[in-house]
Amino acid sequence: MLIAGNWKMFKGSAETRAFAAAFSAPEGVEAVVCPPFVSLAAAVESGLTVFAQNVHWEDEGAYTGEVSAPMLRELGVAGALVGHSERRQYFGESDETVARRAAHALAAGLRVIACVGELEEERELGRTEDVLTRQISVLQPHPALVVAYEPVWAIGTGRTATPEQAQEAHAFVKSLLDVPVLYGGSVKPENAEELLSQPDVDGALVGGASLDPDSFGSICRIAARIRS
Ligand code: PEP
């Protein structure tokens, strides 16, 4: 089971080192953190398994503000998120750019967590499967690819999908693309067990609750218990 912590725009190098000193992953779970770019080196040097929060589709070039897969590999970074809903919502990320980022990162030897998920109004209109189909259709199967199903209405809101909603969406994603699927959206120690117990939930992408080593550690221990 994979438990990934998306730190978003939190934690510089000093806070990253303090987190690493206080955190230990239990046996049987792969715990990954996704710090901001400037804290990647501190995270790697602290012994954490590290993914970046984004990666570009070229090795180098005139792309101000972007970082490439070879640069991440040189640092010892193991993988990258692509297509997080905050990137799609605030920074113009499209299905096409997500696909390019994912394909290039995988070809360059990084692992990838590709994020998908519907908006609240899309769910209310019964369009969840259409949205997931569109977002997944641009991705190619690969042994180092994982999908994170993150209903946008559940990210950072304190609202989570019910275990049944998560299971239904995960089974649907897997019917389109045969890869492990993480659940993301306000996962906390209090709700991790019921979500991670679903048969098609292969782990979690955790935002807010991954910033604290105790709560992230609790989620990892719950995951270890479920799959042991
Ligand atoms: C995320 O950032 O991917 C996320 C799921 O955030 P949160 O757990 O805070 O909802």
Coordinates of N, CA and C in Angstrom, one line a residue, residues 23-225:
F23 N 9.4 11.4 12.0 CA 8.5 10.5 11.3 C 9.2 9.2 11.0
S24 N 8.5 8.1 11.2 CA 9.1 6.8 10.7 C 7.9 6.0 10.1
A25 N 8.2 5.4 9.0 CA 7.1 4.6 8.3 C 7.1 3.2 8.8
P26 N 5.9 2.6 9.1 CA 5.8 1.3 9.5 C 6.2 0.3 8.4
E27 N 6.5 -0.9 8.8 CA 6.7 -2.0 7.8 C 5.5 -2.2 7.0
G28 N 5.6 -2.6 5.7 CA 4.5 -3.0 5.0 C 3.8 -1.8 4.2
V29 N 4.2 -0.6 4.4 CA 3.6 0.5 3.8 C 4.7 1.3 3.1
E30 N 4.5 1.8 1.9 CA 5.4 2.7 1.3 C 5.0 4.2 1.6
A31 N 5.7 4.9 2.4 CA 5.3 6.3 2.7 C 6.2 7.2 1.8
V32 N 5.5 8.1 1.2 CA 6.2 9.0 0.2 C 5.8 10.5 0.6
V33 N 6.7 11.4 0.5 CA 6.3 12.8 0.7 C 6.6 13.6 -0.5
C34 N 5.8 14.6 -0.8 CA 5.9 15.5 -1.9 C 6.1 16.9 -1.5
P35 N 7.3 17.3 -1.2 CA 7.6 18.7 -0.7 C 7.6 19.7 -1.8
P36 N 7.6 21.0 -1.5 CA 7.9 22.0 -2.6 C 9.3 21.7 -3.2
F37 N 9.5 22.2 -4.4 CA 10.8 22.0 -5.1 C 12.0 22.3 -4.2
V38 N 11.9 23.5 -3.5 CA 13.1 24.0 -2.8 C 13.4 23.1 -1.6
S39 N 12.5 22.2 -1.2 CA 12.7 21.3 0.0 C 13.0 19.9 -0.4
L40 N 13.1 19.6 -1.7 CA 13.3 18.2 -2.2 C 14.6 17.7 -1.7
A41 N 15.7 18.5 -1.8 CA 17.0 18.0 -1.5 C 17.1 17.7 0.0
A42 N 16.5 18.5 0.9 CA 16.5 18.3 2.3 C 15.7 17.0 2.6
A43 N 14.6 16.8 1.9 CA 13.8 15.6 2.1 C 14.6 14.3 1.7
V44 N 15.3 14.4 0.6 CA 16.0 13.2 0.1 C 17.2 12.9 1.1
E45 N 17.9 14.0 1.5 CA 19.0 13.9 2.4 C 18.6 13.3 3.7
S46 N 17.3 13.6 4.1 CA 16.8 13.1 5.4 C 16.4 11.7 5.4
G47 N 16.5 11.0 4.2 CA 16.2 9.6 4.1 C 14.7 9.3 3.7
L48 N 13.9 10.4 3.4 CA 12.5 10.1 3.0 C 12.4 9.7 1.6
T49 N 11.4 8.9 1.2 CA 11.1 8.7 -0.2 C 10.3 9.9 -0.7
V50 N 10.8 10.4 -1.8 CA 10.4 11.8 -2.2 C 9.8 11.8 -3.6
F51 N 8.7 12.4 -3.8 CA 8.1 12.7 -5.1 C 8.0 14.3 -5.2
A52 N 8.2 14.8 -6.4 CA 7.9 16.2 -6.6 C 6.4 16.4 -6.9
Q53 N 6.0 17.7 -6.8 CA 4.6 18.0 -7.0 C 4.2 18.2 -8.4
N54 N 5.2 18.3 -9.3 CA 5.0 18.5 -10.7 C 6.3 18.2 -11.5
V55 N 6.2 18.0 -12.8 CA 7.5 17.8 -13.6 C 7.1 18.2 -15.0
H56 N 8.1 18.8 -15.7 CA 7.9 19.2 -17.1 C 8.1 18.1 -18.1
W57 N 7.7 18.4 -19.3 CA 7.7 17.3 -20.4 C 9.0 17.4 -21.3
E58 N 9.8 18.4 -21.0 CA 11.1 18.5 -21.7 C 12.2 18.3 -20.7
D59 N 13.4 17.9 -21.2 CA 14.5 17.7 -20.3 C 15.1 19.0 -19.8
E60 N 15.1 20.0 -20.8 CA 15.6 21.4 -20.4 C 15.0 22.3 -21.5
G61 N 15.1 23.6 -21.2 CA 14.6 24.6 -22.2 C 14.1 25.8 -21.6
A62 N 13.5 26.7 -22.4 CA 13.1 28.0 -21.9 C 11.7 27.9 -21.4
Y63 N 11.6 27.3 -20.2 CA 10.3 27.1 -19.5 C 10.4 27.6 -18.1
T64 N 10.3 28.9 -17.9 CA 10.5 29.6 -16.7 C 9.6 29.0 -15.6
G65 N 10.2 28.7 -14.5 CA 9.4 28.2 -13.3 C 9.2 26.7 -13.3
E66 N 9.7 26.0 -14.3 CA 9.4 24.5 -14.4 C 10.7 23.8 -14.0
V67 N 10.5 22.5 -13.8 CA 11.6 21.6 -13.4 C 11.5 20.3 -14.1
S68 N 12.6 19.7 -14.6 CA 12.5 18.6 -15.5 C 12.8 17.2 -14.7
A69 N 12.5 16.2 -15.4 CA 12.7 14.8 -14.8 C 14.1 14.5 -14.6
P70 N 15.1 14.8 -15.5 CA 16.5 14.5 -15.2 C 17.0 15.3 -14.0
M71 N 16.5 16.6 -13.8 CA 16.9 17.4 -12.7 C 16.4 16.7 -11.4
L72 N 15.2 16.2 -11.4 CA 14.7 15.5 -10.2 C 15.4 14.2 -9.9
R73 N 15.7 13.5 -11.0 CA 16.5 12.2 -10.8 C 17.8 12.5 -10.2
E74 N 18.5 13.5 -10.7 CA 19.8 13.9 -10.2 C 19.8 14.1 -8.7
L75 N 18.7 14.7 -8.2 CA 18.5 15.0 -6.8 C 18.2 13.7 -5.9
G76 N 17.8 12.6 -6.6 CA 17.4 11.4 -5.9 C 15.9 11.4 -5.6
V77 N 15.2 12.2 -6.4 CA 13.7 12.1 -6.3 C 13.2 10.9 -7.0
A78 N 12.2 10.2 -6.4 CA 11.7 9.0 -7.0 C 10.6 9.1 -8.0
G79 N 9.9 10.2 -7.9 CA 8.7 10.3 -8.8 C 8.1 11.7 -8.7
A80 N 6.9 11.8 -9.3 CA 6.3 13.1 -9.3 C 4.7 13.0 -9.4
L81 N 4.0 13.9 -8.8 CA 2.6 14.1 -9.0 C 2.4 14.8 -10.3
V82 N 1.4 14.5 -11.0 CA 1.0 15.3 -12.2 C -0.5 15.5 -12.1
G83 N -1.0 16.6 -12.6 CA -2.4 16.9 -12.7 C -3.2 17.1 -11.5
H84 N -2.5 17.5 -10.4 CA -3.3 17.8 -9.2 C -4.3 18.8 -9.5
S85 N -5.5 18.7 -8.8 CA -6.6 19.6 -9.2 C -6.3 21.1 -8.9
E86 N -5.3 21.3 -8.0 CA -4.9 22.7 -7.8 C -4.1 23.2 -9.0
R87 N -3.4 22.4 -9.6 CA -2.7 22.7 -10.8 C -3.7 23.0 -12.0
R88 N -4.7 22.1 -12.0 CA -5.7 22.2 -13.1 C -6.5 23.5 -12.9
Q89 N -6.8 23.8 -11.6 CA -7.7 24.9 -11.3 C -7.1 26.2 -11.3
Y90 N -5.8 26.3 -10.8 CA -5.2 27.7 -10.7 C -4.1 27.9 -11.7
F91 N -3.6 26.9 -12.4 CA -2.4 27.1 -13.2 C -2.6 26.6 -14.7
G92 N -3.9 26.4 -15.0 CA -4.2 26.1 -16.4 C -3.8 24.7 -16.9
E93 N -3.5 23.8 -16.0 CA -3.1 22.5 -16.4 C -4.3 21.8 -17.1
S94 N -4.0 21.2 -18.3 CA -5.1 20.5 -19.0 C -4.8 19.0 -19.1
D95 N -5.8 18.3 -19.6 CA -5.6 16.8 -19.8 C -4.4 16.6 -20.7
E96 N -4.2 17.4 -21.7 CA -3.1 17.3 -22.6 C -1.7 17.5 -21.9
T97 N -1.6 18.6 -21.1 CA -0.3 18.8 -20.5 C -0.1 17.8 -19.4
V98 N -1.1 17.3 -18.7 CA -0.9 16.2 -17.7 C -0.4 15.0 -18.4
A99 N -1.0 14.7 -19.6 CA -0.5 13.5 -20.3 C 1.0 13.6 -20.7
R100 N 1.3 14.8 -21.2 CA 2.7 15.0 -21.6 C 3.7 14.9 -20.4
R101 N 3.3 15.5 -19.3 CA 4.2 15.4 -18.1 C 4.3 14.0 -17.7
A102 N 3.2 13.2 -17.6 CA 3.2 11.9 -17.1 C 4.1 11.0 -18.1
A103 N 3.9 11.1 -19.4 CA 4.6 10.2 -20.3 C 6.1 10.5 -20.2
H104 N 6.5 11.8 -20.2 CA 7.9 12.1 -20.2 C 8.6 11.6 -18.9
A105 N 7.9 11.9 -17.8 CA 8.5 11.5 -16.5 C 8.6 10.0 -16.4
L106 N 7.7 9.2 -16.9 CA 7.8 7.8 -16.9 C 8.9 7.3 -17.8
A107 N 9.0 7.9 -18.9 CA 10.1 7.5 -19.9 C 11.5 7.9 -19.3
A108 N 11.5 8.9 -18.4 CA 12.8 9.3 -17.8 C 13.1 8.5 -16.6
G109 N 12.3 7.6 -16.2 CA 12.6 6.7 -15.1 C 12.0 7.2 -13.7
L110 N 11.1 8.2 -13.8 CA 10.4 8.6 -12.5 C 9.1 7.7 -12.4
R111 N 8.7 7.6 -11.2 CA 7.3 7.0 -11.0 C 6.4 8.2 -11.0
V112 N 5.1 8.0 -11.3 CA 4.2 9.1 -11.5 C 2.9 8.7 -10.7
I113 N 2.4 9.7 -10.0 CA 1.0 9.7 -9.5 C 0.2 10.7 -10.3
A114 N -0.7 10.2 -11.1 CA -1.5 11.1 -11.9 C -2.9 11.3 -11.2
C115 N -3.2 12.6 -11.0 CA -4.4 12.9 -10.2 C -5.6 13.1 -11.1
V116 N -6.8 12.5 -10.8 CA -8.0 12.7 -11.5 C -9.1 13.0 -10.5
G117 N -10.2 13.5 -11.0 CA -11.4 13.6 -10.1 C -12.3 14.7 -10.6
E118 N -13.6 14.5 -10.2 CA -14.6 15.4 -10.7 C -14.9 16.6 -9.8
L119 N -15.4 17.6 -10.3 CA -15.9 18.8 -9.5 C -17.3 18.4 -8.9
E120 N -17.7 19.2 -7.9 CA -18.9 18.9 -7.2 C -20.1 19.0 -8.2
E121 N -20.1 20.0 -9.1 CA -21.3 20.1 -10.0 C -21.3 19.0 -11.0
E122 N -20.1 18.5 -11.3 CA -20.0 17.4 -12.3 C -20.6 16.1 -11.6
R123 N -20.3 15.9 -10.4 CA -20.9 14.8 -9.7 C -22.5 14.9 -9.6
E124 N -22.9 16.2 -9.2 CA -24.3 16.4 -9.1 C -25.1 16.2 -10.4
L125 N -24.4 16.5 -11.5 CA -25.0 16.3 -12.8 C -24.9 14.9 -13.3
G126 N -24.3 14.0 -12.5 CA -24.2 12.6 -12.9 C -23.1 12.4 -14.0
R127 N -22.1 13.3 -14.0 CA -21.1 13.2 -15.0 C -19.7 12.7 -14.5
T128 N -19.7 12.1 -13.3 CA -18.4 11.7 -12.7 C -17.7 10.7 -13.7
E129 N -18.4 9.7 -14.2 CA -17.7 8.7 -15.1 C -17.3 9.3 -16.4
D130 N -18.0 10.3 -16.9 CA -17.5 11.0 -18.1 C -16.2 11.7 -17.9
V131 N -16.2 12.4 -16.8 CA -15.0 13.2 -16.4 C -13.8 12.3 -16.2
L132 N -14.0 11.2 -15.5 CA -12.9 10.2 -15.2 C -12.5 9.6 -16.5
T133 N -13.4 9.3 -17.4 CA -13.0 8.7 -18.7 C -12.2 9.7 -19.5
R134 N -12.6 10.9 -19.5 CA -11.8 11.9 -20.3 C -10.4 12.1 -19.7
Q135 N -10.3 12.1 -18.4 CA -9.0 12.4 -17.7 C -8.1 11.1 -17.8
I136 N -8.7 10.0 -17.8 CA -7.9 8.7 -17.8 C -7.5 8.4 -19.2
S137 N -8.3 8.8 -20.2 CA -8.1 8.3 -21.6 C -6.7 8.8 -22.2
V138 N -6.2 9.9 -21.6 CA -4.9 10.4 -22.1 C -3.7 9.7 -21.5
L139 N -3.9 8.9 -20.5 CA -2.8 8.2 -19.9 C -2.6 6.8 -20.5
Q140 N -1.3 6.4 -20.6 CA -0.9 5.1 -21.1 C -0.6 4.2 -19.9
P141 N -0.9 2.9 -19.9 CA -0.5 2.1 -18.8 C 1.0 2.0 -18.7
H142 N 1.5 1.9 -17.5 CA 2.9 1.8 -17.3 C 3.1 1.2 -15.9
P143 N 4.1 0.3 -15.7 CA 4.3 -0.3 -14.4 C 4.6 0.7 -13.3
A144 N 5.1 1.9 -13.6 CA 5.4 2.9 -12.6 C 4.4 4.0 -12.5
L145 N 3.2 3.8 -13.1 CA 2.1 4.7 -13.0 C 1.1 4.3 -12.0
V146 N 0.7 5.3 -11.2 CA -0.4 5.1 -10.2 C -1.3 6.3 -10.4
V147 N -2.6 6.0 -10.3 CA -3.6 7.1 -10.4 C -4.1 7.5 -9.0
A148 N -4.3 8.8 -8.7 CA -5.0 9.2 -7.5 C -6.4 9.7 -7.8
Y149 N -7.4 9.0 -7.3 CA -8.8 9.5 -7.5 C -9.0 10.5 -6.4
E150 N -9.2 11.8 -6.8 CA -9.4 12.9 -5.8 C -10.6 13.7 -6.2
P151 N -11.8 13.4 -5.6 CA -13.0 14.2 -6.0 C -12.7 15.6 -5.5
V152 N -12.8 16.6 -6.4 CA -12.3 18.0 -6.1 C -13.0 18.6 -4.9
W153 N -14.3 18.2 -4.8 CA -15.1 18.7 -3.7 C -14.7 18.2 -2.3
A154 N -13.8 17.2 -2.3 CA -13.3 16.6 -1.0 C -11.9 17.1 -0.7
I155 N -11.2 17.9 -1.5 CA -9.8 18.3 -1.3 C -9.8 19.5 -0.4
G156 N -9.2 19.4 0.7 CA -9.0 20.5 1.6 C -10.3 21.0 2.2
T157 N -11.4 20.3 2.1 CA -12.7 20.8 2.5 C -13.2 20.2 3.8
G158 N -12.5 19.1 4.2 CA -13.0 18.3 5.4 C -14.1 17.3 5.0
R159 N -14.6 17.4 3.8 CA -15.6 16.5 3.3 C -14.9 15.3 2.6
T160 N -15.2 14.1 2.9 CA -14.6 13.0 2.2 C -15.7 12.3 1.4
A161 N -15.3 11.6 0.3 CA -16.2 10.6 -0.3 C -16.6 9.6 0.7
T162 N -17.8 9.0 0.6 CA -18.1 7.9 1.4 C -17.2 6.7 0.9
P163 N -17.0 5.7 1.7 CA -16.2 4.5 1.3 C -16.9 3.9 0.0
E164 N -18.2 4.0 0.0 CA -18.9 3.4 -1.2 C -18.6 4.2 -2.5
Q165 N -18.7 5.6 -2.3 CA -18.4 6.4 -3.5 C -16.9 6.2 -3.9
A166 N -16.0 6.1 -3.0 CA -14.6 5.9 -3.4 C -14.5 4.6 -4.1
Q167 N -15.0 3.5 -3.5 CA -14.9 2.2 -4.1 C -15.5 2.2 -5.5
E168 N -16.6 2.8 -5.7 CA -17.3 2.8 -7.0 C -16.4 3.5 -8.1
A169 N -15.8 4.7 -7.6 CA -15.0 5.4 -8.6 C -13.7 4.7 -8.9
H170 N -13.1 4.1 -7.8 CA -11.9 3.3 -8.0 C -12.1 2.1 -9.0
A171 N -13.2 1.4 -8.8 CA -13.4 0.3 -9.6 C -13.6 0.8 -11.1
F172 N -14.2 1.9 -11.2 CA -14.5 2.5 -12.6 C -13.1 2.8 -13.2
V173 N -12.3 3.5 -12.4 CA -10.9 3.9 -13.0 C -10.2 2.7 -13.4
K174 N -10.2 1.6 -12.6 CA -9.5 0.4 -12.9 C -10.0 -0.3 -14.1
S175 N -11.3 -0.1 -14.4 CA -11.9 -0.7 -15.6 C -11.4 0.0 -16.8
L176 N -10.9 1.2 -16.7 CA -10.3 2.0 -17.8 C -8.8 1.8 -17.9
L177 N -8.1 1.6 -16.8 CA -6.7 1.6 -16.8 C -6.3 0.7 -15.6
D178 N -5.5 -0.3 -15.9 CA -5.2 -1.3 -14.9 C -3.9 -0.9 -14.1
V179 N -4.1 0.1 -13.2 CA -3.0 0.6 -12.3 C -3.5 0.7 -10.9
P180 N -2.6 0.8 -9.9 CA -3.1 1.0 -8.5 C -3.8 2.4 -8.5
V181 N -4.8 2.5 -7.6 CA -5.5 3.7 -7.5 C -5.5 4.2 -6.0
L182 N -5.0 5.4 -5.7 CA -5.0 5.9 -4.4 C -6.3 6.8 -4.2
Y183 N -6.8 6.9 -3.0 CA -7.9 7.9 -2.8 C -7.3 9.1 -2.1
G184 N -7.8 10.3 -2.6 CA -7.4 11.5 -1.9 C -8.6 12.4 -1.7
G185 N -8.6 13.2 -0.6 CA -9.6 14.1 -0.3 C -10.0 14.0 1.2
S186 N -9.3 14.9 1.9 CA -9.5 15.0 3.4 C -9.3 13.7 4.1
V187 N -8.3 12.9 3.7 CA -8.0 11.7 4.5 C -7.3 12.1 5.8
K188 N -7.8 11.5 6.9 CA -7.3 11.8 8.2 C -7.2 10.4 9.0
P189 N -6.5 10.5 10.1 CA -6.5 9.2 10.9 C -7.9 8.7 11.2
E190 N -8.9 9.6 11.4 CA -10.2 9.2 11.8 C -11.0 8.5 10.7
N191 N -10.7 8.8 9.4 CA -11.5 8.2 8.3 C -10.6 7.2 7.5
A192 N -9.3 7.1 7.8 CA -8.5 6.3 6.9 C -8.9 4.8 6.9
E193 N -9.3 4.3 8.0 CA -9.5 2.9 8.0 C -10.7 2.5 7.1
E194 N -11.8 3.2 7.1 CA -12.9 2.8 6.3 C -12.7 3.0 4.8
L195 N -11.9 4.0 4.5 CA -11.5 4.3 3.1 C -10.5 3.2 2.6
L196 N -9.5 3.0 3.4 CA -8.4 2.1 2.9 C -8.8 0.6 2.9
S197 N -10.0 0.3 3.6 CA -10.5 -1.1 3.7 C -11.2 -1.4 2.4
Q198 N -11.5 -0.5 1.5 CA -12.3 -0.8 0.3 C -11.3 -1.6 -0.6
P199 N -11.9 -2.6 -1.3 CA -11.0 -3.5 -2.1 C -10.2 -2.9 -3.2
D200 N -10.8 -1.8 -3.8 CA -10.0 -1.2 -4.9 C -9.3 0.1 -4.5
V201 N -9.2 0.3 -3.2 CA -8.4 1.5 -2.7 C -7.0 1.0 -2.3
D202 N -6.0 1.4 -3.1 CA -4.7 0.8 -3.0 C -3.8 1.7 -2.2
G203 N -4.3 2.8 -1.6 CA -3.5 3.7 -0.8 C -4.2 5.0 -0.8
A204 N -3.4 6.0 -0.3 CA -4.0 7.4 -0.2 C -3.0 8.5 -0.6
L205 N -3.6 9.5 -1.1 CA -2.9 10.8 -1.3 C -3.4 11.8 -0.3
V206 N -2.6 12.2 0.7 CA -3.0 12.9 1.8 C -2.4 14.3 1.8
G207 N -3.3 15.3 1.9 CA -2.8 16.7 1.9 C -2.6 17.2 3.3
G208 N -3.5 17.9 3.8 CA -3.4 18.6 5.2 C -2.8 17.6 6.2
A209 N -3.4 16.4 6.3 CA -3.0 15.5 7.4 C -1.6 15.0 7.2
S210 N -0.9 15.3 6.1 CA 0.5 14.8 5.9 C 1.5 15.7 6.5
L211 N 1.1 16.9 6.9 CA 2.0 17.9 7.3 C 2.5 17.7 8.7
D212 N 1.7 16.9 9.5 CA 2.1 16.6 10.8 C 2.6 15.1 10.9
P213 N 3.9 14.9 11.4 CA 4.4 13.6 11.3 C 3.6 12.6 12.1
D214 N 2.9 13.1 13.2 CA 2.1 12.1 14.0 C 0.8 11.7 13.2
S215 N 0.1 12.6 12.6 CA -1.1 12.2 11.9 C -0.7 11.4 10.6
F216 N 0.3 11.8 9.9 CA 0.7 11.1 8.7 C 1.2 9.7 9.1
G217 N 1.9 9.6 10.3 CA 2.4 8.3 10.8 C 1.2 7.4 11.2
S218 N 0.1 8.0 11.8 CA -1.1 7.2 12.1 C -1.7 6.7 10.9
I219 N -1.9 7.5 9.8 CA -2.5 7.0 8.6 C -1.7 5.8 8.0
C220 N -0.3 6.0 8.1 CA 0.5 4.9 7.6 C 0.4 3.6 8.4
R221 N 0.2 3.7 9.7 CA 0.1 2.6 10.6 C -1.3 1.9 10.3
I222 N -2.3 2.7 10.1 CA -3.6 2.1 9.8 C -3.5 1.3 8.5
A223 N -2.8 1.9 7.5 CA -2.7 1.2 6.2 C -1.9 -0.1 6.4
A224 N -0.9 -0.1 7.2 CA -0.1 -1.3 7.4 C -0.9 -2.4 8.1
R225 N -1.8 -2.0 9.0 CA -2.6 -2.9 9.7 C -3.6 -3.6 8.7

